[in-house]
mmCIF file of C-alpha atoms in Angstrom:
data_model
loop_
_atom_site.group_PDB
_atom_site.id
_atom_site.type_symbol
_atom_site.label_atom_id
_atom_site.label_comp_id
_atom_site.label_asym_id
_atom_site.label_seq_id
_atom_site.Cartn_x
_atom_site.Cartn_y
_atom_site.Cartn_z
ATOM 1 C CA ALA A 228 2.594 5.661 12.472
ATOM 2 C CA GLN A 229 2.349 2.479 11.117
ATOM 3 C CA LYS A 230 4.837 -0.130 12.244
ATOM 4 C CA VAL A 231 5.276 -4.090 12.206
ATOM 5 C CA THR A 232 7.747 -5.757 14.962
ATOM 6 C CA GLN A 233 8.708 -9.515 14.138
ATOM 7 C CA ALA A 234 10.811 -10.025 17.262
ATOM 8 C CA GLN A 235 12.197 -13.336 16.434
ATOM 9 C CA THR A 236 15.123 -12.979 14.140
ATOM 10 C CA GLU A 237 15.620 -16.611 13.433
ATOM 11 C CA ILE A 238 14.019 -19.964 14.370
ATOM 12 C CA SER A 239 15.343 -23.531 13.835
ATOM 13 C CA VAL A 240 13.156 -26.566 13.970
ATOM 14 C CA VAL A 241 13.312 -30.064 12.977
ATOM 15 C CA GLU A 242 11.009 -31.229 10.400
ATOM 16 C CA LYS A 243 7.658 -32.096 11.352
ATOM 17 C CA GLU A 244 7.445 -29.782 14.575
ATOM 18 C CA ASP A 245 4.855 -27.237 14.669
ATOM 19 C CA VAL A 246 6.340 -23.323 14.469
ATOM 20 C CA THR A 247 5.044 -20.358 15.417
ATOM 21 C CA LEU A 248 5.951 -17.079 14.029
ATOM 22 C CA ASP A 249 5.028 -13.750 16.006
ATOM 23 C CA CYS A 250 4.173 -10.479 14.209
ATOM 24 C CA VAL A 251 2.984 -7.563 16.194
ATOM 25 C CA TYR A 252 1.799 -4.139 14.529
ATOM 26 C CA GLU A 253 0.832 -0.448 15.478
ATOM 27 C CA THR A 254 -1.583 1.632 13.393
ATOM 28 C CA ARG A 255 -3.971 4.068 14.374
ATOM 29 C CA ASP A 256 -6.177 3.200 11.273
ATOM 30 C CA THR A 257 -9.577 1.231 11.943
ATOM 31 C CA THR A 258 -9.608 -0.148 8.659
ATOM 32 C CA TYR A 259 -6.361 -1.984 7.673
ATOM 33 C CA TYR A 260 -5.028 -5.600 6.404
ATOM 34 C CA LEU A 261 -2.219 -8.073 7.459
ATOM 35 C CA PHE A 262 -0.468 -10.282 5.635
ATOM 36 C CA TRP A 263 1.994 -12.762 5.449
ATOM 37 C CA TYR A 264 4.582 -13.360 2.706
ATOM 38 C CA LYS A 265 7.423 -16.003 2.385
ATOM 39 C CA GLN A 266 10.641 -15.015 0.661
ATOM 40 C CA PRO A 267 12.298 -18.410 -0.408
ATOM 41 C CA PRO A 268 16.096 -18.151 -1.632
ATOM 42 C CA SER A 269 15.153 -17.417 -4.938
ATOM 43 C CA GLY A 270 14.170 -13.963 -3.798
ATOM 44 C CA GLU A 271 10.332 -13.470 -4.863
ATOM 45 C CA LEU A 272 7.901 -12.614 -2.110
ATOM 46 C CA VAL A 273 5.188 -15.377 -2.115
ATOM 47 C CA PHE A 274 1.629 -14.075 -0.643
ATOM 48 C CA LEU A 275 0.574 -16.719 2.024
ATOM 49 C CA ILE A 276 -2.516 -15.279 3.986
ATOM 50 C CA ARG A 277 -4.449 -12.160 4.502
ATOM 51 C CA ARG A 278 -6.628 -10.957 7.207
ATOM 52 C CA ASN A 279 -8.560 -7.698 7.479
ATOM 53 C CA SER A 280 -9.348 -5.601 10.697
ATOM 54 C CA PHE A 281 -12.941 -6.312 10.785
ATOM 55 C CA ASP A 282 -12.461 -10.276 11.140
ATOM 56 C CA GLU A 283 -10.793 -11.575 14.008
ATOM 57 C CA GLN A 284 -11.581 -15.097 13.380
ATOM 58 C CA ASN A 285 -8.925 -17.515 13.013
ATOM 59 C CA GLU A 286 -8.880 -20.026 10.283
ATOM 60 C CA ILE A 287 -6.574 -22.550 9.168
ATOM 61 C CA SER A 288 -5.425 -23.292 5.479
ATOM 62 C CA GLY A 289 -3.949 -26.794 4.929
ATOM 63 C CA ARG A 290 -0.669 -26.547 7.204
ATOM 64 C CA TYR A 291 -0.936 -22.786 7.815
ATOM 65 C CA SER A 292 -3.002 -21.020 10.296
ATOM 66 C CA TRP A 293 -2.960 -17.692 12.103
ATOM 67 C CA ASN A 294 -4.180 -16.253 14.944
ATOM 68 C CA PHE A 295 -5.373 -12.344 15.006
ATOM 69 C CA GLN A 296 -5.875 -10.623 18.133
ATOM 70 C CA LYS A 297 -6.943 -6.794 17.793
ATOM 71 C CA SER A 298 -6.632 -6.560 21.398
ATOM 72 C CA THR A 299 -2.921 -7.332 21.708
ATOM 73 C CA SER A 300 -2.135 -5.907 18.071
ATOM 74 C CA SER A 301 -0.736 -9.454 17.190
ATOM 75 C CA PHE A 302 -1.261 -11.522 14.036
ATOM 76 C CA ASN A 303 0.834 -14.705 14.591
ATOM 77 C CA PHE A 304 1.238 -17.369 12.004
ATOM 78 C CA THR A 305 1.682 -21.035 12.784
ATOM 79 C CA ILE A 306 3.013 -23.895 10.297
ATOM 80 C CA THR A 307 1.969 -27.425 11.490
ATOM 81 C CA ALA A 308 4.322 -30.016 10.835
ATOM 82 C CA SER A 309 7.123 -27.902 9.350
ATOM 83 C CA GLN A 310 8.915 -29.221 6.105
ATOM 84 C CA VAL A 311 12.285 -28.441 4.798
ATOM 85 C CA VAL A 312 10.734 -26.490 1.784
ATOM 86 C CA ASP A 313 9.174 -24.205 4.412
ATOM 87 C CA SER A 314 12.931 -22.805 5.194
ATOM 88 C CA ALA A 315 12.655 -19.191 4.005
ATOM 89 C CA VAL A 316 12.422 -15.761 5.224
ATOM 90 C CA TYR A 317 8.798 -14.689 6.584
ATOM 91 C CA PHE A 318 7.587 -11.339 6.634
ATOM 92 C CA CYS A 319 4.385 -9.828 8.343
ATOM 93 C CA ALA A 320 2.993 -6.733 6.622
ATOM 94 C CA LEU A 321 0.270 -4.059 7.346
ATOM 95 C CA LYS A 322 -1.325 -2.271 4.437
ATOM 96 C CA TYR A 323 -2.952 0.759 4.597
ATOM 97 C CA GLY A 324 -3.864 2.936 1.331
ATOM 98 C CA ASN A 325 -1.755 0.828 -1.162
ATOM 99 C CA LYS A 326 1.351 0.720 0.883
ATOM 100 C CA LEU A 327 2.721 -2.517 2.489
ATOM 101 C CA VAL A 328 4.908 -1.751 5.780
ATOM 102 C CA PHE A 329 7.040 -4.640 6.676
ATOM 103 C CA GLY A 330 8.222 -6.531 9.469
ATOM 104 C CA ALA A 331 12.111 -6.941 9.788
ATOM 105 C CA GLY A 332 11.114 -10.960 8.892
ATOM 106 C CA THR A 333 11.760 -13.912 10.497
ATOM 107 C CA ILE A 334 13.931 -16.724 9.327
ATOM 108 C CA LEU A 335 12.788 -20.149 9.362
ATOM 109 C CA ARG A 336 15.024 -22.961 9.082
ATOM 110 C CA VAL A 337 13.933 -26.674 8.980
ATOM 111 C CA LYS A 338 16.260 -29.296 9.196
ATOM 112 C CA SER A 339 15.530 -32.861 8.191
ATOM 113 C CA LYS B 33 -1.638 -16.414 -15.967
ATOM 114 C CA ALA B 34 1.588 -15.164 -15.937
ATOM 115 C CA GLY B 35 3.194 -13.711 -12.840
ATOM 116 C CA VAL B 36 4.997 -10.319 -12.305
ATOM 117 C CA THR B 37 8.125 -10.063 -14.477
ATOM 118 C CA GLN B 38 11.032 -7.834 -14.051
ATOM 119 C CA THR B 39 14.104 -6.837 -16.214
ATOM 120 C CA PRO B 40 16.716 -7.257 -15.894
ATOM 121 C CA ARG B 41 17.303 -9.548 -13.117
ATOM 122 C CA TYR B 42 20.754 -8.609 -12.235
ATOM 123 C CA LEU B 43 22.458 -5.251 -12.872
ATOM 124 C CA ILE B 44 25.956 -3.992 -12.042
ATOM 125 C CA LYS B 45 26.395 0.046 -12.468
ATOM 126 C CA THR B 46 29.068 2.338 -11.168
ATOM 127 C CA ARG B 47 28.498 5.242 -8.800
ATOM 128 C CA GLY B 48 27.026 8.272 -10.603
ATOM 129 C CA GLN B 49 25.573 6.297 -13.189
ATOM 130 C CA GLN B 50 21.980 5.903 -13.791
ATOM 131 C CA VAL B 51 19.473 2.827 -14.065
ATOM 132 C CA THR B 52 16.266 2.048 -15.522
ATOM 133 C CA LEU B 53 14.307 -1.075 -13.930
ATOM 134 C CA SER B 54 11.202 -2.487 -15.825
ATOM 135 C CA CYS B 55 8.307 -4.023 -14.311
ATOM 136 C CA SER B 56 5.225 -6.066 -16.263
ATOM 137 C CA PRO B 57 2.336 -6.607 -13.910
ATOM 138 C CA ILE B 58 -0.012 -9.511 -13.964
ATOM 139 C CA SER B 59 -2.414 -8.981 -17.113
ATOM 140 C CA GLY B 60 -5.323 -6.995 -15.723
ATOM 141 C CA HIS B 61 -3.731 -5.613 -12.678
ATOM 142 C CA ARG B 62 -3.608 -1.697 -12.747
ATOM 143 C CA SER B 63 -1.722 -0.973 -9.682
ATOM 144 C CA VAL B 64 2.053 -1.409 -9.657
ATOM 145 C CA SER B 65 4.211 -0.939 -6.343
ATOM 146 C CA TRP B 66 8.138 -0.468 -6.209
ATOM 147 C CA TYR B 67 10.074 -1.864 -2.800
ATOM 148 C CA GLN B 68 13.527 -1.498 -2.087
ATOM 149 C CA GLN B 69 14.901 -4.347 -0.121
ATOM 150 C CA THR B 70 18.585 -4.274 2.096
ATOM 151 C CA PRO B 71 20.119 -6.236 4.908
ATOM 152 C CA GLY B 72 20.193 -3.178 6.765
ATOM 153 C CA GLN B 73 16.861 -1.409 5.978
ATOM 154 C CA GLY B 74 14.771 -4.360 5.293
ATOM 155 C CA LEU B 75 12.025 -3.910 2.793
ATOM 156 C CA GLN B 76 10.800 -0.373 2.133
ATOM 157 C CA PHE B 77 8.327 1.338 -0.077
ATOM 158 C CA LEU B 78 9.055 3.328 -2.763
ATOM 159 C CA PHE B 79 6.310 4.445 -4.877
ATOM 160 C CA GLU B 80 2.808 3.099 -6.228
ATOM 161 C CA TYR B 81 1.494 3.999 -9.533
ATOM 162 C CA PHE B 82 -2.315 3.267 -10.714
ATOM 163 C CA SER B 83 -3.467 4.269 -14.064
ATOM 164 C CA GLU B 84 -0.612 5.861 -14.658
ATOM 165 C CA THR B 85 -0.623 8.190 -11.854
ATOM 166 C CA GLN B 86 1.594 8.002 -8.844
ATOM 167 C CA ARG B 87 -0.419 7.643 -5.743
ATOM 168 C CA ASN B 88 1.714 7.041 -3.094
ATOM 169 C CA LYS B 89 5.510 7.753 -2.336
ATOM 170 C CA GLY B 90 7.507 6.690 0.064
ATOM 171 C CA ASN B 91 10.319 8.385 1.839
ATOM 172 C CA PHE B 92 13.270 8.321 -0.839
ATOM 173 C CA PRO B 93 15.497 11.141 -2.256
ATOM 174 C CA GLY B 94 14.123 12.617 -5.483
ATOM 175 C CA ARG B 95 16.881 10.598 -7.516
ATOM 176 C CA PHE B 96 14.339 7.835 -7.391
ATOM 177 C CA SER B 97 11.313 7.847 -9.796
ATOM 178 C CA GLY B 98 9.308 5.957 -11.911
ATOM 179 C CA ARG B 99 6.410 6.083 -14.236
ATOM 180 C CA GLN B 100 3.563 3.755 -15.575
ATOM 181 C CA PHE B 101 2.457 3.272 -19.131
ATOM 182 C CA SER B 102 -0.927 2.588 -20.341
ATOM 183 C CA ASN B 103 -0.725 -0.911 -20.510
ATOM 184 C CA SER B 104 0.385 -0.852 -16.962
ATOM 185 C CA ARG B 105 3.880 -1.798 -17.516
ATOM 186 C CA SER B 106 5.974 0.373 -15.212
ATOM 187 C CA GLU B 107 9.496 1.540 -14.804
ATOM 188 C CA MET B 108 11.938 2.820 -12.180
ATOM 189 C CA ASN B 109 14.589 5.018 -12.589
ATOM 190 C CA VAL B 110 17.385 5.850 -10.213
ATOM 191 C CA SER B 111 19.797 8.829 -11.122
ATOM 192 C CA THR B 112 23.229 9.608 -9.904
ATOM 193 C CA LEU B 113 23.748 6.239 -8.318
ATOM 194 C CA GLU B 114 25.296 5.808 -4.853
ATOM 195 C CA LEU B 115 27.057 2.837 -3.310
ATOM 196 C CA GLY B 116 23.728 2.729 -0.896
ATOM 197 C CA ASP B 117 21.560 2.245 -3.631
ATOM 198 C CA SER B 118 23.138 -1.341 -3.737
ATOM 199 C CA ALA B 119 19.756 -3.544 -3.359
ATOM 200 C CA LEU B 120 16.977 -6.007 -4.329
ATOM 201 C CA TYR B 121 14.354 -4.121 -6.134
ATOM 202 C CA LEU B 122 10.720 -5.685 -6.051
ATOM 203 C CA CYS B 123 7.957 -4.577 -8.118
ATOM 204 C CA ALA B 124 4.442 -5.776 -6.932
ATOM 205 C CA SER B 125 0.948 -5.425 -8.826
ATOM 206 C CA SER B 126 -2.469 -5.690 -7.436
ATOM 207 C CA LEU B 127 -5.874 -5.527 -8.921
ATOM 208 C CA LEU B 128 -6.749 -1.993 -7.508
ATOM 209 C CA GLY B 129 -4.772 0.693 -6.025
ATOM 210 C CA ALA B 130 -5.192 2.977 -3.014
ATOM 211 C CA GLY B 131 -8.438 3.711 -1.086
ATOM 212 C CA LEU B 132 -10.798 1.187 0.845
ATOM 213 C CA ALA B 133 -11.804 -0.446 -2.272
ATOM 214 C CA GLY B 134 -8.424 -1.598 -3.039
ATOM 215 C CA LEU B 135 -7.120 -1.924 0.519
ATOM 216 C CA GLY B 136 -7.653 -5.672 0.927
ATOM 217 C CA TYR B 137 -6.060 -6.724 -2.442
ATOM 218 C CA GLU B 138 -2.808 -8.593 -1.988
ATOM 219 C CA GLN B 139 0.080 -7.745 -3.785
ATOM 220 C CA TYR B 140 1.862 -10.313 -5.996
ATOM 221 C CA PHE B 141 5.631 -9.624 -6.379
ATOM 222 C CA GLY B 142 7.935 -10.310 -9.049
ATOM 223 C CA PRO B 143 11.475 -11.877 -8.866
ATOM 224 C CA GLY B 144 13.226 -8.462 -8.376
ATOM 225 C CA THR B 145 16.108 -7.069 -9.881
ATOM 226 C CA ARG B 146 19.595 -7.102 -8.125
ATOM 227 C CA LEU B 147 21.237 -3.875 -8.382
ATOM 228 C CA THR B 148 25.016 -3.635 -7.628
ATOM 229 C CA VAL B 149 26.420 -0.523 -7.506
ATOM 230 C CA THR B 150 30.549 -0.328 -7.358
#
């Protein structure tokens, strides 16, 4: 069965600190996609990044970067130089078929 | 391009009533999925529609149903409401539906409808 685990319930950092959000997934599919979404207080889920199961190349996009490792089934997400506006709930999700399976989410609080 | 819109944004209903929620996807998107978000269960997949056909269904009772129209707009209906149905209902649209061709397309979410059942 597909499952996504975000062990960190809540993280608090001070502005400008780097923060890494952990995500571990389980799937028997060989083709799958992983996503990170952000949910600010307004409630709308905002798409951040996507990675497919064929490509383990890690990338950086602005202040965001991610580390995908199939060997450990992990898809961690890092925010560099965090800002107060980054405060939100972050969800890691696994997609198979057209169904997203979400982790429980990590609350990120960035203090000024 | 306009995003996913959901109406109404807030709704208060009484146990036993039924409710219909509406979702308009991004123009050109043919797949619409619905999710329920509660503090206890988190985000859970309800169902997905593509070209007016239900393609996927989550583990929810038959009181939860939906449909999609020819213009890709979708409605979700919950009958005989229970207190536990209080939740944020999120609609998401994507360019393609199920299958490997659509696997990589991200889903764009609407602001949600917050349903409170009293």
